[in-house]
Short mmCIF file of the C-alpha atoms (twelve columns), coordinates in Angstrom:
data_MODEL
# 
_entry.id   MODEL 
# 
loop_
_atom_site.group_PDB 
_atom_site.id 
_atom_site.type_symbol 
_atom_site.label_atom_id 
_atom_site.label_alt_id 
_atom_site.label_comp_id 
_atom_site.label_asym_id 
_atom_site.label_seq_id 
_atom_site.Cartn_x 
_atom_site.Cartn_y 
_atom_site.Cartn_z 
_atom_site.pdbx_PDB_model_num 
ATOM 1   C CA . UNK A 1   -115.002 94.600  -10.106 1 
ATOM 2   C CA . UNK A 2   -114.285 98.034  -11.568 1 
ATOM 3   C CA . UNK A 3   -117.529 97.899  -13.519 1 
ATOM 4   C CA . UNK A 4   -119.400 97.264  -10.265 1 
ATOM 5   C CA . UNK A 5   -117.650 100.178 -8.541  1 
ATOM 6   C CA . UNK A 6   -118.541 102.420 -11.472 1 
ATOM 7   C CA . UNK A 7   -122.226 101.615 -10.916 1 
ATOM 8   C CA . UNK A 8   -121.890 102.494 -7.241  1 
ATOM 9   C CA . UNK A 9   -120.525 105.915 -8.202  1 
ATOM 10  C CA . UNK A 10  -123.463 106.457 -10.550 1 
ATOM 11  C CA . UNK A 11  -125.869 105.503 -7.754  1 
ATOM 12  C CA . UNK A 12  -124.145 107.974 -5.427  1 
ATOM 13  C CA . UNK A 13  -124.412 110.768 -7.984  1 
ATOM 14  C CA . UNK A 14  -128.087 109.917 -8.511  1 
ATOM 15  C CA . UNK A 15  -128.666 110.103 -4.753  1 
ATOM 16  C CA . UNK A 16  -127.093 113.563 -4.621  1 
ATOM 17  C CA . UNK A 17  -129.268 114.699 -7.526  1 
ATOM 18  C CA . UNK A 18  -132.412 113.397 -5.800  1 
ATOM 19  C CA . UNK A 19  -131.521 115.086 -2.491  1 
ATOM 20  C CA . UNK A 20  -130.592 118.445 -4.014  1 
ATOM 21  C CA . UNK A 21  -133.594 118.436 -6.373  1 
ATOM 22  C CA . UNK A 22  -136.025 117.721 -3.539  1 
ATOM 23  C CA . UNK A 23  -134.402 120.396 -1.390  1 
ATOM 24  C CA . UNK A 24  -134.656 122.951 -4.209  1 
ATOM 25  C CA . UNK A 25  -138.291 122.049 -4.852  1 
ATOM 26  C CA . UNK A 26  -139.153 122.388 -1.171  1 
ATOM 27  C CA . UNK A 27  -137.208 125.628 -0.866  1 
ATOM 28  C CA . UNK A 28  -138.953 127.080 -3.908  1 
ATOM 29  C CA . UNK A 29  -142.294 125.826 -2.633  1 
ATOM 30  C CA . UNK A 30  -141.557 127.139 0.846   1 
ATOM 31  C CA . UNK A 31  -140.927 130.649 -0.382  1 
ATOM 32  C CA . UNK A 32  -143.810 130.679 -2.854  1 
ATOM 33  C CA . UNK A 33  -146.256 129.611 -0.143  1 
ATOM 34  C CA . UNK A 34  -145.835 133.117 1.205   1 
ATOM 35  C CA . UNK A 35  -147.741 134.249 -1.892  1 
ATOM 36  C CA . UNK A 36  -150.817 132.682 -0.311  1 
ATOM 37  C CA . UNK A 37  -150.764 135.616 2.074   1 
ATOM 38  C CA . UNK A 38  -152.102 137.782 -0.758  1 
ATOM 39  C CA . UNK A 39  -155.187 135.578 -1.106  1 
ATOM 40  C CA . UNK A 40  -157.573 136.586 1.632   1 
ATOM 41  C CA . UNK A 41  -159.302 133.208 1.743   1 
ATOM 42  C CA . UNK A 42  -156.194 131.512 3.156   1 
ATOM 43  C CA . UNK A 43  -155.056 131.863 6.730   1 
ATOM 44  C CA . UNK A 44  -151.853 133.838 7.199   1 
ATOM 45  C CA . UNK A 45  -150.753 131.564 10.043  1 
ATOM 46  C CA . UNK A 46  -151.065 128.342 7.998   1 
ATOM 47  C CA . UNK A 47  -149.329 129.872 4.978   1 
ATOM 48  C CA . UNK A 48  -146.341 130.942 7.084   1 
ATOM 49  C CA . UNK A 49  -146.285 127.606 8.950   1 
ATOM 50  C CA . UNK A 50  -146.219 125.618 5.700   1 
ATOM 51  C CA . UNK A 51  -143.541 127.895 4.258   1 
ATOM 52  C CA . UNK A 52  -141.472 127.362 7.406   1 
ATOM 53  C CA . UNK A 53  -141.860 123.576 7.340   1 
ATOM 54  C CA . UNK A 54  -140.810 123.374 3.701   1 
ATOM 55  C CA . UNK A 55  -137.896 125.768 4.156   1 
ATOM 56  C CA . UNK A 56  -136.568 123.902 7.230   1 
ATOM 57  C CA . UNK A 57  -137.026 120.601 5.379   1 
ATOM 58  C CA . UNK A 58  -134.950 121.885 2.459   1 
ATOM 59  C CA . UNK A 59  -132.151 123.125 4.703   1 
ATOM 60  C CA . UNK A 60  -132.251 119.878 6.706   1 
ATOM 61  C CA . UNK A 61  -131.874 117.851 3.527   1 
ATOM 62  C CA . UNK A 62  -128.869 119.921 2.488   1 
ATOM 63  C CA . UNK A 63  -127.218 119.869 5.943   1 
ATOM 64  C CA . UNK A 64  -127.331 116.050 5.787   1 
ATOM 65  C CA . UNK A 65  -123.774 116.056 4.465   1 
ATOM 66  C CA . UNK A 66  -122.484 117.595 7.723   1 
ATOM 67  C CA . UNK A 67  -125.030 116.269 10.231  1 
ATOM 68  C CA . UNK A 68  -127.071 113.220 9.217   1 
ATOM 69  C CA . UNK A 69  -129.392 113.621 12.224  1 
ATOM 70  C CA . UNK A 70  -130.545 116.988 10.891  1 
ATOM 71  C CA . UNK A 71  -130.914 115.319 7.491   1 
ATOM 72  C CA . UNK A 72  -133.306 112.822 9.092   1 
ATOM 73  C CA . UNK A 73  -135.353 115.683 10.533  1 
ATOM 74  C CA . UNK A 74  -135.347 117.291 7.077   1 
ATOM 75  C CA . UNK A 75  -136.618 114.041 5.552   1 
ATOM 76  C CA . UNK A 76  -139.439 113.800 8.087   1 
ATOM 77  C CA . UNK A 77  -140.385 117.443 7.487   1 
ATOM 78  C CA . UNK A 78  -140.286 116.822 3.730   1 
ATOM 79  C CA . UNK A 79  -142.710 113.914 4.095   1 
ATOM 80  C CA . UNK A 80  -144.963 116.065 6.283   1 
ATOM 81  C CA . UNK A 81  -144.958 118.988 3.858   1 
ATOM 82  C CA . UNK A 82  -145.690 116.752 0.852   1 
ATOM 83  C CA . UNK A 83  -148.586 115.180 2.758   1 
ATOM 84  C CA . UNK A 84  -149.921 118.637 3.653   1 
ATOM 85  C CA . UNK A 85  -149.659 119.676 -0.003  1 
ATOM 86  C CA . UNK A 86  -151.649 116.632 -1.104  1 
ATOM 87  C CA . UNK A 87  -154.394 117.239 1.476   1 
ATOM 88  C CA . UNK A 88  -154.486 120.948 0.598   1 
ATOM 89  C CA . UNK A 89  -154.772 120.107 -3.114  1 
ATOM 90  C CA . UNK A 90  -157.620 117.672 -2.531  1 
ATOM 91  C CA . UNK A 91  -159.388 120.206 -0.325  1 
ATOM 92  C CA . UNK A 92  -158.918 122.913 -2.959  1 
ATOM 93  C CA . UNK A 93  -160.377 120.685 -5.685  1 
ATOM 94  C CA . UNK A 94  -163.272 119.837 -3.382  1 
ATOM 95  C CA . UNK A 95  -164.066 123.438 -2.559  1 
ATOM 96  C CA . UNK A 96  -163.212 125.338 -5.752  1 
ATOM 97  C CA . UNK A 97  -163.617 122.898 -8.637  1 
ATOM 98  C CA . UNK A 98  -166.285 120.414 -7.565  1 
ATOM 99  C CA . UNK A 99  -167.990 122.636 -4.972  1 
ATOM 100 C CA . UNK A 100 -169.109 119.621 -2.993  1 
ATOM 101 C CA . UNK A 101 -168.972 118.577 0.633   1 
ATOM 102 C CA . UNK A 102 -167.506 115.142 -0.064  1 
ATOM 103 C CA . UNK A 103 -163.774 114.773 0.421   1 
ATOM 104 C CA . UNK A 104 -163.937 111.283 -1.128  1 
ATOM 105 C CA . UNK A 105 -165.518 112.525 -4.354  1 
ATOM 106 C CA . UNK A 106 -162.719 115.077 -4.674  1 
ATOM 107 C CA . UNK A 107 -160.171 112.323 -4.124  1 
ATOM 108 C CA . UNK A 108 -161.930 110.165 -6.721  1 
ATOM 109 C CA . UNK A 109 -161.876 113.048 -9.212  1 
ATOM 110 C CA . UNK A 110 -158.176 113.594 -8.646  1 
ATOM 111 C CA . UNK A 111 -157.494 109.881 -9.179  1 
ATOM 112 C CA . UNK A 112 -159.564 109.901 -12.350 1 
ATOM 113 C CA . UNK A 113 -158.347 113.127 -13.928 1 
ATOM 114 C CA . UNK A 114 -155.011 114.050 -12.424 1 
ATOM 115 C CA . UNK A 115 -152.973 110.866 -12.972 1 
ATOM 116 C CA . UNK A 116 -149.849 112.757 -14.051 1 
ATOM 117 C CA . UNK A 117 -149.938 114.814 -10.862 1 
ATOM 118 C CA . UNK A 118 -150.346 111.678 -8.774  1 
ATOM 119 C CA . UNK A 119 -147.243 110.262 -10.435 1 
ATOM 120 C CA . UNK A 120 -145.312 113.375 -9.393  1 
ATOM 121 C CA . UNK A 121 -146.677 113.137 -5.859  1 
ATOM 122 C CA . UNK A 122 -145.537 109.498 -5.692  1 
ATOM 123 C CA . UNK A 123 -142.090 110.571 -6.903  1 
ATOM 124 C CA . UNK A 124 -141.924 113.266 -4.222  1 
ATOM 125 C CA . UNK A 125 -142.870 110.770 -1.506  1 
ATOM 126 C CA . UNK A 126 -140.297 108.323 -2.864  1 
ATOM 127 C CA . UNK A 127 -137.578 110.970 -2.921  1 
ATOM 128 C CA . UNK A 128 -138.387 112.036 0.650   1 
ATOM 129 C CA . UNK A 129 -138.337 108.418 1.855   1 
ATOM 130 C CA . UNK A 130 -135.024 107.853 0.036   1 
ATOM 131 C CA . UNK A 131 -133.484 110.948 1.652   1 
ATOM 132 C CA . UNK A 132 -134.772 109.957 5.096   1 
ATOM 133 C CA . UNK A 133 -133.385 106.433 4.743   1 
ATOM 134 C CA . UNK A 134 -130.069 107.681 3.397   1 
ATOM 135 C CA . UNK A 135 -129.695 110.089 6.314   1 
ATOM 136 C CA . UNK A 136 -130.580 107.329 8.770   1 
ATOM 137 C CA . UNK A 137 -127.976 105.042 7.179   1 
ATOM 138 C CA . UNK A 138 -125.324 107.787 7.409   1 
ATOM 139 C CA . UNK A 139 -126.300 108.493 11.037  1 
ATOM 140 C CA . UNK A 140 -125.968 104.823 12.011  1 
ATOM 141 C CA . UNK A 141 -122.639 104.543 10.169  1 
ATOM 142 C CA . UNK A 142 -121.391 107.649 11.966  1 
ATOM 143 C CA . UNK A 143 -122.445 106.250 15.355  1 
ATOM 144 C CA . UNK A 144 -120.863 102.853 14.685  1 
ATOM 145 C CA . UNK A 145 -117.517 104.238 13.501  1 
ATOM 146 C CA . UNK A 146 -117.230 106.823 16.280  1 
ATOM 147 C CA . UNK A 147 -114.481 105.947 18.774  1 
ATOM 148 C CA . UNK A 148 -115.541 104.757 22.212  1 
ATOM 149 C CA . UNK A 149 -115.276 107.346 25.001  1 
ATOM 150 C CA . UNK A 150 -112.656 106.676 27.665  1 
# 
């Protein structure tokens, strides 16, 4: 039984590492998106909006320990920001590398050439889904164990 409990502790530590790593990545990415302001070809509004989404997602993931509902919002924002990054990357490859009008050919090129990056994108989506599910589980546990109002 103690061996089993030891594995549960390791899983808990791994969950904390995943949550904090994703939050740090989003926070770093959120602040570095403001560098897009220097490039005149990018819209200032969209750069600030993406930086805000990623920064709020990171803080939401970290606040999970106090308020799981905010952690769920952080998980949803993390999924949204990762999706926006993927679409932005495909669009950038389409416009700057391939210089074509076809979004599908850019996607095909990314699948063919950028397999390592796709693996990292899949890991990011998996980490965001894990954090969202973990926050939802903590929220439900908090609601179930809360005393009934009189």
